[in-house]
Short mmCIF file of C-alpha atoms in Angstrom, two decimals:
data_model
loop_
_atom_site.label_atom_id
_atom_site.label_comp_id
_atom_site.label_asym_id
_atom_site.label_seq_id
_atom_site.Cartn_x
_atom_site.Cartn_y
_atom_site.Cartn_z
CA MET A 1 141.91 73.77 82.72
CA GLN A 2 141.57 76.44 80.07
CA GLY A 3 138.18 78.06 79.84
CA LYS A 4 136.36 79.34 76.76
CA LYS A 5 133.37 81.73 76.88
CA ASP A 6 130.59 81.13 74.39
CA TYR A 7 128.22 84.10 74.06
CA GLN A 8 124.61 83.50 73.09
CA GLU A 9 121.93 86.13 73.50
CA LYS A 10 118.98 85.21 75.68
CA LEU A 11 115.42 85.88 74.60
CA PHE A 12 114.42 86.68 78.18
CA ALA A 13 116.60 87.97 81.01
CA ARG A 14 116.07 89.42 84.46
CA PHE A 15 117.96 92.69 84.71
CA GLN A 16 117.79 95.60 87.17
CA LEU A 17 119.86 98.66 86.39
CA SER A 18 120.18 99.66 90.05
CA GLU A 19 121.90 96.33 90.83
CA ARG A 20 124.56 96.95 88.16
CA VAL A 21 125.61 100.42 89.40
CA PRO A 22 128.11 100.22 92.31
CA ARG A 23 127.22 101.85 95.61
CA ASP A 24 130.21 104.18 95.47
CA ASN A 25 129.61 105.25 91.85
CA PHE A 26 129.75 109.03 91.27
CA TYR A 27 126.42 109.28 89.45
CA ARG A 28 124.68 107.08 92.00
CA LYS A 29 125.83 109.44 94.76
CA LEU A 30 124.84 112.46 92.69
CA LYS A 31 121.39 111.05 92.08
CA GLY A 32 120.91 110.70 95.84
CA VAL A 33 121.78 114.34 96.69
CA LEU A 34 120.57 116.31 93.66
CA ASP A 35 116.89 117.25 93.77
CA LEU A 36 115.75 119.18 90.68
CA ASP A 37 111.99 118.91 91.20
CA PHE A 38 111.80 122.71 91.54
CA LEU A 39 112.27 122.83 87.77
CA TYR A 40 108.73 121.59 87.08
CA PRO A 41 106.90 124.71 88.34
CA LEU A 42 109.78 126.92 87.18
CA THR A 43 109.57 125.80 83.53
CA LYS A 44 105.84 125.02 83.26
CA GLY A 45 105.05 128.35 81.60
CA TYR A 46 107.31 127.61 78.64
CA TYR A 47 105.25 124.61 77.46
CA GLY A 48 101.86 124.44 75.75
CA GLN A 49 98.75 122.69 77.11
CA SER A 50 98.38 120.19 74.26
CA GLY A 51 100.45 118.23 71.80
CA GLN A 52 103.20 115.66 72.17
CA LYS A 53 105.07 115.56 75.47
CA SER A 54 108.53 117.08 75.36
CA ILE A 55 111.64 116.03 77.26
CA ASP A 56 111.39 116.09 81.06
CA PRO A 57 113.13 119.33 82.24
CA VAL A 58 114.88 117.40 85.02
CA VAL A 59 116.20 114.88 82.47
CA PHE A 60 117.33 117.75 80.24
CA PHE A 61 119.34 119.41 82.99
CA LYS A 62 120.84 116.11 84.09
CA LEU A 63 121.93 115.34 80.53
CA CYS A 64 123.51 118.79 80.24
CA LEU A 65 125.36 118.28 83.51
CA VAL A 66 126.66 114.92 82.31
CA GLY A 67 128.07 116.66 79.23
CA TYR A 68 130.14 119.05 81.35
CA LEU A 69 131.11 116.39 83.89
CA GLU A 70 132.36 114.17 81.06
CA ASN A 71 133.94 117.11 79.14
CA ILE A 72 131.71 116.60 76.10
CA ILE A 73 130.61 119.77 74.26
CA SER A 74 128.76 118.12 71.35
CA ASP A 75 125.11 117.21 71.95
CA ARG A 76 125.34 114.41 69.39
CA LYS A 77 128.39 112.84 71.06
CA LEU A 78 126.76 113.31 74.45
CA MET A 79 123.76 111.15 73.53
CA GLU A 80 126.01 108.47 72.06
CA HIS A 81 128.07 108.49 75.24
CA CYS A 82 125.03 108.25 77.53
CA SER A 83 123.64 105.27 75.65
CA MET A 84 126.78 103.28 76.48
CA ARG A 85 126.93 104.05 80.22
CA LEU A 86 124.75 102.19 82.71
CA ASP A 87 125.52 104.59 85.55
CA ILE A 88 124.44 107.62 83.47
CA LEU A 89 121.22 105.86 82.43
CA PHE A 90 120.53 105.20 86.09
CA PHE A 91 121.27 108.86 86.93
CA ILE A 92 118.84 110.27 84.35
CA GLY A 93 116.15 107.67 85.11
CA TYR A 94 116.19 105.71 81.84
CA ASP A 95 116.22 101.91 81.50
CA ILE A 96 118.45 100.07 79.03
CA ASP A 97 115.58 99.42 76.61
CA GLU A 98 114.28 103.02 76.63
CA GLU A 99 115.16 105.27 73.72
CA LEU A 100 117.08 108.39 74.71
CA PRO A 101 116.04 111.87 73.46
CA TRP A 102 117.40 113.09 70.13
CA HIS A 103 120.41 115.38 70.29
CA SER A 104 118.38 118.08 68.53
CA THR A 105 115.87 117.98 71.41
CA ILE A 106 118.66 119.00 73.79
CA SER A 107 119.59 121.96 71.56
CA ARG A 108 115.99 123.15 71.17
CA THR A 109 115.23 122.85 74.89
CA ARG A 110 118.38 124.83 75.73
CA GLN A 111 117.07 127.61 73.50
CA LEU A 112 113.55 127.32 74.96
CA PHE A 113 114.48 127.99 78.59
CA PRO A 114 115.62 131.56 79.40
CA GLU A 115 118.84 132.43 81.19
CA ALA A 116 116.95 132.96 84.45
CA VAL A 117 116.16 129.22 84.70
CA PHE A 118 119.84 128.29 84.43
CA GLU A 119 120.85 130.98 86.91
CA GLU A 120 118.18 129.80 89.39
CA THR A 121 119.49 126.24 89.11
CA PHE A 122 123.02 127.51 89.76
CA THR A 123 121.77 129.38 92.86
CA LYS A 124 120.03 126.25 94.18
CA VAL A 125 123.24 124.22 93.88
CA LEU A 126 125.18 127.03 95.54
CA ALA A 127 122.66 126.92 98.41
CA MET A 128 123.45 123.20 98.81
CA CYS A 129 127.14 124.06 99.15
CA VAL A 130 126.36 126.80 101.69
CA GLU A 131 124.23 124.40 103.73
CA LYS A 132 127.07 121.88 103.80
CA GLY A 133 129.51 124.51 105.10
CA MET A 134 131.60 124.86 101.95
CA VAL A 135 131.15 128.62 101.51
CA SER A 136 132.41 131.22 103.98
CA GLY A 137 131.39 134.25 101.94
CA HIS A 138 133.74 136.83 103.46
CA THR A 139 136.44 136.69 100.73
CA GLN A 140 135.69 136.40 97.00
CA ALA A 141 138.35 136.13 94.27
CA ILE A 142 137.34 137.49 90.85
CA ASP A 143 139.03 136.82 87.51
CA SER A 144 138.24 136.55 83.81
CA ALA A 145 139.29 134.35 80.91
CA PRO A 146 138.42 134.18 77.19
CA VAL A 147 136.40 131.19 76.00
CA LYS A 148 136.40 130.35 72.30
CA ALA A 149 133.17 131.12 70.46
CA ASN A 150 131.49 128.86 67.93
CA ALA A 151 132.63 130.98 64.98
CA SER A 152 135.66 131.05 62.68
CA MET A 153 137.99 133.94 61.88
CA ASP A 154 137.71 132.85 58.24
CA THR A 155 134.12 134.14 58.09
CA LEU A 156 134.93 137.68 59.27
CA GLU A 157 133.53 140.45 57.13
CA LEU A 158 134.33 144.15 56.98
CA LYS A 159 131.93 146.62 58.52
CA VAL A 160 130.52 148.96 55.90
CA PRO A 161 130.20 152.68 56.65
CA GLU A 162 127.80 155.01 54.86
CA GLU A 163 130.53 156.07 52.43
CA GLU A 164 131.86 153.82 49.68
CA LEU A 165 133.70 150.75 50.93
CA GLU A 166 136.77 151.19 48.73
CA SER A 167 137.18 154.79 49.83
CA HIS A 168 136.90 153.73 53.44
CA LEU A 169 139.51 150.99 53.03
CA ARG A 170 142.03 153.51 51.69
CA LYS A 171 141.62 155.46 54.93
CA VAL A 172 141.87 152.50 57.28
CA ARG A 173 144.35 150.15 55.61
CA HIS A 174 146.13 149.29 52.40
CA ILE A 175 143.80 147.26 50.19
CA SER A 176 145.15 143.71 49.98
CA ALA A 177 144.02 140.88 47.77
CA MET A 178 142.26 139.40 50.80
CA ASP A 179 140.03 142.47 51.06
CA ARG A 180 139.06 142.32 47.41
CA GLU A 181 138.08 138.68 47.65
CA ARG A 182 135.29 137.04 49.59
CA PRO A 183 135.92 135.58 53.08
CA HIS A 184 137.71 132.23 53.13
CA ARG A 185 134.59 130.56 54.42
CA LYS A 186 131.29 132.27 53.66
CA SER A 187 128.82 131.96 56.53
CA LYS A 188 125.50 130.22 55.84
CA GLY A 189 123.49 133.15 57.15
CA ASP A 190 124.16 136.61 58.52
CA ARG A 191 122.77 136.81 62.06
CA SER A 192 124.06 140.33 62.70
CA ASP A 193 121.90 143.42 62.84
CA LYS A 194 122.45 146.74 61.11
CA GLY A 195 124.24 148.19 64.12
CA GLN A 196 126.81 145.39 64.15
CA ARG A 197 127.48 145.65 60.39
CA GLY A 198 128.09 149.39 60.50
CA ILE A 199 131.16 151.33 61.58
CA ALA A 200 130.77 152.70 65.10
CA ALA A 201 134.37 153.84 65.67
CA ASN A 202 135.27 157.51 65.41
CA LYS A 203 137.98 158.95 63.16
CA LYS A 204 140.58 158.94 65.94
CA GLU A 205 140.09 155.21 66.61
CA LEU A 206 140.25 154.41 62.89
CA ASP A 207 143.47 156.40 62.53
CA ALA A 208 144.99 154.34 65.35
CA ILE A 209 144.11 151.15 63.46
CA LYS A 210 145.66 152.61 60.33
CA GLY A 211 148.87 153.29 62.26
CA ARG A 212 149.10 149.68 63.39
CA ASN A 213 148.62 148.46 59.83
CA LYS A 214 151.37 150.67 58.40
CA LYS A 215 153.99 148.63 60.23
CA TRP A 216 153.52 145.60 58.02
CA ALA A 217 150.67 146.15 55.57
CA ARG A 218 152.83 147.32 52.65
CA ASP A 219 153.98 143.83 51.75
CA GLN A 220 150.93 141.98 53.06
CA ASP A 221 150.14 140.32 49.70
CA GLN A 222 153.72 139.07 49.17
CA ARG A 223 154.59 138.16 52.75
CA PRO A 224 154.78 134.41 53.62
CA GLY A 225 151.58 133.38 55.32
CA ALA A 226 149.61 136.30 53.90
CA GLY A 227 147.05 133.84 52.59
CA ASN A 228 146.13 133.03 56.17
CA LYS A 229 143.30 135.20 57.51
CA GLY A 230 144.87 135.13 60.97
CA SER A 231 147.98 136.93 59.66
CA LYS A 232 145.95 139.99 58.72
CA TYR A 233 145.27 142.65 61.34
CA THR A 234 141.62 142.58 62.39
CA SER A 235 139.73 144.73 64.84
CA ASN A 236 136.23 144.76 66.30
CA LYS A 237 135.95 148.32 65.02
CA THR A 238 136.37 147.25 61.38
CA HIS A 239 135.30 143.57 61.30
CA TYR A 240 132.38 141.50 62.55
CA SER A 241 131.33 137.86 62.55
CA PRO A 242 128.12 137.15 60.60
CA THR A 243 128.01 133.65 62.13
CA ASP A 244 127.93 134.88 65.73
CA PRO A 245 127.60 138.68 66.00
CA ASP A 246 128.02 138.56 69.80
CA ALA A 247 131.48 136.98 69.51
CA ARG A 248 134.35 139.46 69.59
CA ILE A 249 137.95 139.38 68.40
CA SER A 250 140.37 139.18 71.32
CA VAL A 251 143.98 138.23 71.80
CA LYS A 252 146.33 137.31 74.64
CA PRO A 253 150.10 137.90 74.48
CA GLY A 254 151.73 135.16 72.47
CA LYS A 255 148.40 133.78 71.23
CA ALA A 256 146.60 134.10 67.88
CA ARG A 257 143.57 136.34 67.48
CA LYS A 258 140.30 134.44 67.95
CA LEU A 259 136.59 135.05 68.25
CA ASN A 260 135.85 134.69 71.95
CA TYR A 261 133.50 135.36 74.79
CA LEU A 262 134.73 136.61 78.14
CA SER A 263 133.90 134.57 81.22
CA GLN A 264 133.83 136.51 84.49
CA LEU A 265 134.20 134.15 87.45
CA SER A 266 133.90 134.65 91.22
CA VAL A 267 135.19 131.97 93.59
CA ASP A 268 134.87 131.68 97.36
CA THR A 269 138.33 131.26 98.88
CA ALA A 270 137.26 128.80 101.61
CA HIS A 271 136.78 125.67 99.48
CA HIS A 272 136.94 127.02 95.90
CA VAL A 273 133.18 127.00 95.28
CA ILE A 274 132.05 129.10 92.31
CA THR A 275 129.70 131.83 93.56
CA ASP A 276 129.10 133.70 90.28
CA ILE A 277 129.78 133.30 86.59
CA ARG A 278 128.62 135.20 83.54
CA ALA A 279 129.44 135.67 79.85
CA TYR A 280 130.39 139.11 78.51
CA HIS A 281 131.60 140.49 75.20
CA ALA A 282 135.31 139.73 74.82
CA ASP A 283 136.18 143.31 73.81
CA GLY A 284 135.02 144.70 77.16
CA LYS A 285 137.39 145.64 79.96
CA ASP A 286 137.40 143.95 83.35
CA ASN A 287 137.17 147.23 85.24
CA GLN A 288 134.04 148.19 83.28
CA GLN A 289 132.30 144.92 84.18
CA LEU A 290 133.22 144.88 87.88
CA PRO A 291 130.22 146.97 89.12
CA ASP A 292 127.76 144.55 87.50
CA ILE A 293 129.59 141.58 89.05
CA ILE A 294 129.64 143.18 92.51
CA ASP A 295 125.92 144.04 92.51
CA ARG A 296 124.88 140.55 91.39
CA LEU A 297 127.27 138.66 93.67
CA LYS A 298 126.58 140.75 96.78
CA LYS A 299 122.83 140.22 96.39
CA ARG A 300 123.27 136.45 95.94
CA LEU A 301 125.51 136.07 98.98
CA TRP A 302 123.21 138.22 101.13
CA LYS A 303 120.24 136.00 100.23
CA GLN A 304 122.27 133.00 101.40
CA GLY A 305 122.91 134.69 104.75
CA LEU A 306 126.57 135.40 104.01
CA VAL A 307 128.45 138.64 104.67
CA TRP A 308 130.99 139.64 102.03
CA GLU A 309 133.99 141.63 103.29
CA ASN A 310 137.02 141.27 100.96
CA CYS A 311 137.09 141.62 97.16
CA VAL A 312 140.29 140.20 95.62
CA ALA A 313 141.13 140.68 91.93
CA ASP A 314 144.04 141.42 89.61
CA THR A 315 145.16 144.73 88.10
CA GLY A 316 142.71 144.49 85.20
CA TYR A 317 139.88 145.49 87.56
CA SER A 318 141.73 148.56 88.85
CA SER A 319 140.16 152.01 88.57
CA GLY A 320 139.48 154.81 90.99
CA LYS A 321 135.78 154.61 90.26
CA ASN A 322 135.77 150.92 91.21
CA TYR A 323 137.66 151.58 94.44
CA ALA A 324 135.10 154.21 95.42
CA MET A 325 132.23 151.89 94.44
CA LEU A 326 133.58 149.07 96.62
CA GLU A 327 133.99 151.38 99.58
CA GLN A 328 130.40 152.58 99.16
CA ARG A 329 129.29 148.95 99.36
CA ASN A 330 131.36 148.43 102.52
CA LEU A 331 133.84 146.10 100.79
CA LYS A 332 137.61 146.07 101.21
CA SER A 333 139.38 146.01 97.85
CA PHE A 334 142.63 144.11 97.33
CA ILE A 335 143.18 145.12 93.69
CA PRO A 336 146.71 146.23 92.69
CA PRO A 337 146.66 149.56 90.80
CA HIS A 338 148.03 149.97 87.30
CA GLY A 339 151.76 150.60 87.08
CA THR A 340 151.07 153.98 85.48
CA TYR A 341 149.33 155.32 88.60
CA LYS A 342 151.02 158.23 90.37
CA GLY A 343 149.61 160.31 93.17
CA GLY A 344 151.08 163.42 91.56
CA PRO A 345 154.31 164.67 89.96
CA THR A 346 157.57 163.17 91.19
CA GLY A 347 159.06 165.14 94.06
CA PHE A 348 155.82 167.00 94.85
CA GLU A 349 154.21 166.59 98.27
CA TYR A 350 150.43 166.40 98.60
CA ILE A 351 148.77 168.23 101.51
CA GLU A 352 145.42 166.53 102.02
CA THR A 353 143.87 169.07 104.43
CA GLN A 354 144.26 171.98 101.99
CA ASP A 355 144.04 169.85 98.81
CA HIS A 356 147.15 171.24 97.18
CA TYR A 357 150.68 170.17 96.22
CA VAL A 358 154.00 171.60 97.36
CA CYS A 359 156.80 171.61 94.79
CA PRO A 360 160.47 170.83 95.67
CA GLN A 361 161.10 174.58 96.03
CA GLY A 362 158.31 174.93 98.63
CA GLU A 363 155.80 176.70 96.36
CA ILE A 364 152.09 175.77 96.53
CA ILE A 365 150.32 174.33 93.46
CA PRO A 366 146.60 174.87 94.24
CA PHE A 367 143.57 172.89 93.08
CA ARG A 368 141.64 174.49 90.20
CA LYS A 369 138.76 172.33 88.94
CA VAL A 370 137.31 168.87 88.33
CA PHE A 371 136.97 167.81 84.69
CA LEU A 372 136.21 164.75 82.54
CA ASP A 373 139.15 163.45 80.52
CA SER A 374 138.03 163.30 76.88
CA ARG A 375 140.31 160.35 76.07
CA THR A 376 139.78 158.04 79.06
CA LYS A 377 136.31 159.34 80.09
CA THR A 378 137.44 159.47 83.73
CA ARG A 379 137.10 162.23 86.30
CA LYS A 380 140.27 164.15 87.13
CA LYS A 381 141.36 167.11 89.24
CA SER A 382 143.37 169.91 87.74
CA TYR A 383 146.16 171.71 89.66
CA ARG A 384 147.80 174.85 88.31
CA ALA A 385 150.18 177.47 89.69
CA SER A 386 150.55 181.08 88.58
CA SER A 387 153.35 181.85 86.14
CA LYS A 388 154.68 184.43 88.63
CA ILE A 389 155.53 181.65 91.12
CA CYS A 390 157.71 179.78 88.65
CA LYS A 391 159.52 182.91 87.41
CA GLY A 392 163.21 182.69 88.27
CA CYS A 393 162.96 179.12 89.64
CA PRO A 394 166.25 177.18 89.19
CA LEU A 395 164.26 174.07 88.23
CA ARG A 396 162.15 175.93 85.67
CA SER A 397 163.65 174.38 82.53
CA SER A 398 163.39 170.76 83.76
CA CYS A 399 160.05 171.21 85.54
CA LEU A 400 158.03 173.29 83.05
CA GLY A 401 159.51 172.55 79.67
CA LYS A 402 157.99 174.88 77.05
CA VAL A 403 155.04 176.12 79.16
CA ASN A 404 155.13 179.15 81.48
CA GLU A 405 153.30 177.73 84.49
CA LYS A 406 153.18 174.43 86.35
CA GLN A 407 149.95 172.54 85.67
CA PHE A 408 149.04 168.87 85.89
CA SER A 409 146.05 166.61 86.51
CA VAL A 410 145.53 163.83 89.06
CA THR A 411 142.79 161.22 89.28
CA TYR A 412 139.70 162.36 91.18
CA TYR A 413 139.87 159.18 93.28
CA ARG A 414 143.36 159.71 94.69
CA GLU A 415 142.29 159.00 98.28
CA GLU A 416 140.61 155.73 97.29
CA TYR A 417 143.75 154.72 95.37
CA GLU A 418 145.99 155.40 98.35
CA ARG A 419 143.79 153.44 100.79
CA ASN A 420 143.70 150.49 98.39
CA ILE A 421 147.50 150.60 97.90
CA GLN A 422 147.97 150.57 101.66
CA ARG A 423 145.82 147.42 101.91
CA VAL A 424 147.53 145.71 98.95
CA GLU A 425 151.03 146.32 100.35
CA SER A 426 150.10 145.17 103.87
CA PRO A 427 150.80 141.59 105.08
CA GLN A 428 147.12 140.82 104.60
CA GLY A 429 147.33 142.13 101.01
CA ARG A 430 150.28 139.89 100.19
CA TYR A 431 148.37 136.95 101.64
CA MET A 432 145.32 137.85 99.54
CA LYS A 433 147.41 137.92 96.36
CA GLY A 434 148.61 134.38 96.95
CA LYS A 435 145.09 133.33 97.86
CA ARG A 436 143.73 134.69 94.58
CA GLN A 437 146.38 132.95 92.49
CA SER A 438 145.77 129.61 94.24
CA THR A 439 141.97 129.90 94.12
CA VAL A 440 140.42 131.32 90.99
CA GLU A 441 143.10 130.43 88.41
CA PRO A 442 143.01 126.64 89.11
CA VAL A 443 139.21 126.77 88.91
CA PHE A 444 139.41 128.37 85.45
CA GLY A 445 141.91 125.71 84.40
CA SER A 446 139.57 122.93 85.51
CA LEU A 447 136.59 124.47 83.70
CA THR A 448 138.39 125.04 80.40
CA GLN A 449 140.40 121.82 80.28
CA PHE A 450 138.20 119.22 81.96
CA MET A 451 134.63 120.55 82.20
CA GLY A 452 133.57 121.56 78.71
CA LEU A 453 134.40 125.29 78.70
CA ARG A 454 137.23 125.10 76.18
CA LYS A 455 134.66 126.22 73.59
CA ILE A 456 131.09 127.51 73.56
CA ASN A 457 129.01 125.21 71.36
CA THR A 458 126.10 127.67 70.97
CA ILE A 459 125.46 130.98 69.21
CA GLY A 460 124.81 134.26 71.02
CA LEU A 461 125.67 135.86 74.35
CA GLY A 462 122.55 134.53 76.10
CA GLN A 463 123.27 130.95 75.05
CA ALA A 464 126.92 131.31 76.09
CA ASN A 465 125.77 132.45 79.51
CA LYS A 466 123.67 129.26 79.86
CA CYS A 467 126.69 127.10 78.99
CA MET A 468 128.86 128.84 81.57
CA HIS A 469 126.24 128.39 84.29
CA LEU A 470 125.93 124.68 83.47
CA ALA A 471 129.71 124.23 83.65
CA ALA A 472 129.78 126.01 87.03
CA ILE A 473 126.91 123.86 88.34
CA ALA A 474 128.78 120.70 87.32
CA TYR A 475 131.96 121.95 88.99
CA ASN A 476 130.20 122.81 92.26
CA LEU A 477 128.41 119.45 92.36
CA LYS A 478 131.70 117.63 91.92
CA LYS A 479 133.17 119.64 94.82
CA TYR A 480 130.02 118.96 96.85
CA LEU A 481 130.34 115.19 96.60
CA LYS A 482 134.04 115.25 97.47
CA PHE A 483 133.70 117.62 100.42
CA GLU A 484 133.96 116.20 103.90
CA GLY A 485 134.10 118.44 106.92
CA LYS A 486 132.23 120.50 109.44
CA ARG A 487 130.70 123.89 108.83
CA VAL A 488 133.43 126.48 108.55
CA LYS A 489 133.79 128.84 111.49
CA SER A 490 134.45 131.88 109.31
CA GLY A 491 130.95 131.99 107.82
CA ALA A 492 128.27 134.56 108.37
CA GLY A 493 126.84 132.62 111.30
CA GLN A 494 129.98 133.33 113.33
CA LEU A 495 129.98 137.08 112.71
CA ALA A 496 128.71 139.50 115.29
CA LEU A 497 125.02 140.39 115.16
CA SER A 498 125.87 144.07 114.73
CA THR A 499 127.85 143.37 111.56
CA LEU A 500 125.00 141.36 110.08
CA LEU A 501 122.45 144.07 110.87
CA LYS A 502 124.71 146.77 109.47
CA ASN A 503 125.09 144.97 106.12
CA ALA A 504 121.37 144.24 105.98
CA LEU A 505 120.59 147.94 106.41
CA ILE A 506 123.13 148.89 103.75
CA PHE A 507 121.54 146.40 101.34
CA LEU A 508 118.00 147.62 102.02
CA PHE A 509 118.66 151.36 102.27
CA GLY A 510 121.39 151.96 99.73
CA PRO A 511 120.67 155.70 99.17
CA PHE A 512 121.11 156.37 102.93
CA GLU A 513 124.28 154.32 103.16
CA LYS A 514 126.56 157.21 104.16
CA ASP A 515 124.38 158.09 107.12
CA ILE A 516 124.21 154.62 108.67
CA ARG A 517 127.66 153.14 108.10
CA PRO A 518 130.74 153.93 110.20
CA ASN A 519 133.85 155.62 108.84
CA LEU A 520 135.72 153.33 106.44
CA GLN A 521 139.10 152.11 107.56
CA CYS A 522 141.84 150.50 105.58
#
């Protein structure tokens, strides 16, 4: 017999939200394991003693986590989504007849709490993963990726030097119709400071920008697509965003220029748990940011009782200074050097004990001095032979060119480079390369495509850092609920007591590190 459902609302009904949420529901499980009560004393100082009660800090953080778990970056859409989901209402502790907070309350509370609160919450969740045996600690893979900022390229404005703008434009680029006109989309307000609006680049850097423009700037006004702001060459040295001054122009090969932030991510290789994440300016280089990452990550792992041994990263983090820094912190680096690195001129043999080179004709090229390269700002060692040595040499024309004596410079950190190359080219190094590619890159893909990091929905570097920490917390919690297994045997608890004491002493007595640590080995 065919049935027909007639719906009629009841005036009174008995309803319990907990009975409607299945036992195996994700948010029901998450509610049972996630304890955020530490937030009450942590955030108490940011509220007044009188007035209307604000949103519960635990509810705020849970709502933010739901946004990243559901891949929702809009606060307005997040509240609409939560109101339609019984399991989310149960997770945040709201009944079906309770009114949810306004979306603007979420935005204001995110601005109210400092970055330290979000970082402390991330550390607490990481401690949960460590306690469950998901983090080994000994090998960390580090990588970076641009994340789109909440600002448009159409609002870019030119930085103004002290001289007249038109005179400056003649030096830097050909004046196009787009420069004479206003930006395509005028920003509502200029949040930048005087330092951001002014030219900070030197003449040499500006000349380099001028050279790039000469390739195609002559016909910029007539060229198809010239009306598009993205077709015009832009640089952080000559342009800034008034909407979000902390956002920087960056580009990847084959991609359009965009205003981005740079996300630096560290992942434990045991079970792909995120151990550190932070937002940086997108125009910075990975090798410049590595020391800050190492100091922060090493301290966090040490507090969790974990001993870090291997640092795995790609070529972008390569520099002699970084190799030396990692060795000083008793870490083995598996970072491939740049392709331009050479331990000296081709065909010359380096004699380490005497610190000199021997040319193909058997003549000695002695060490002269250490100097700072004015272009790269890196330390180098200068080697130079007397002109008398090269007189009458059969290789003189091909070896010296127009100069009268053989002279060249080599990086100051040659020994650190060579030790790192030996590790990278070893069987363990090849294994580490595959481990990095299969660890940190999939994590970045999950964050950007499925966990709300495809775009930062806030303004400013500090706010972007909060968003990245929330996305990492959501990712780790998802891994936490899915993880099943015993404590890993490769953790700090399985290391020898002497190793643990040695690293503790290095952490506590950094200035005396060279006296207490053994000789480094590759």
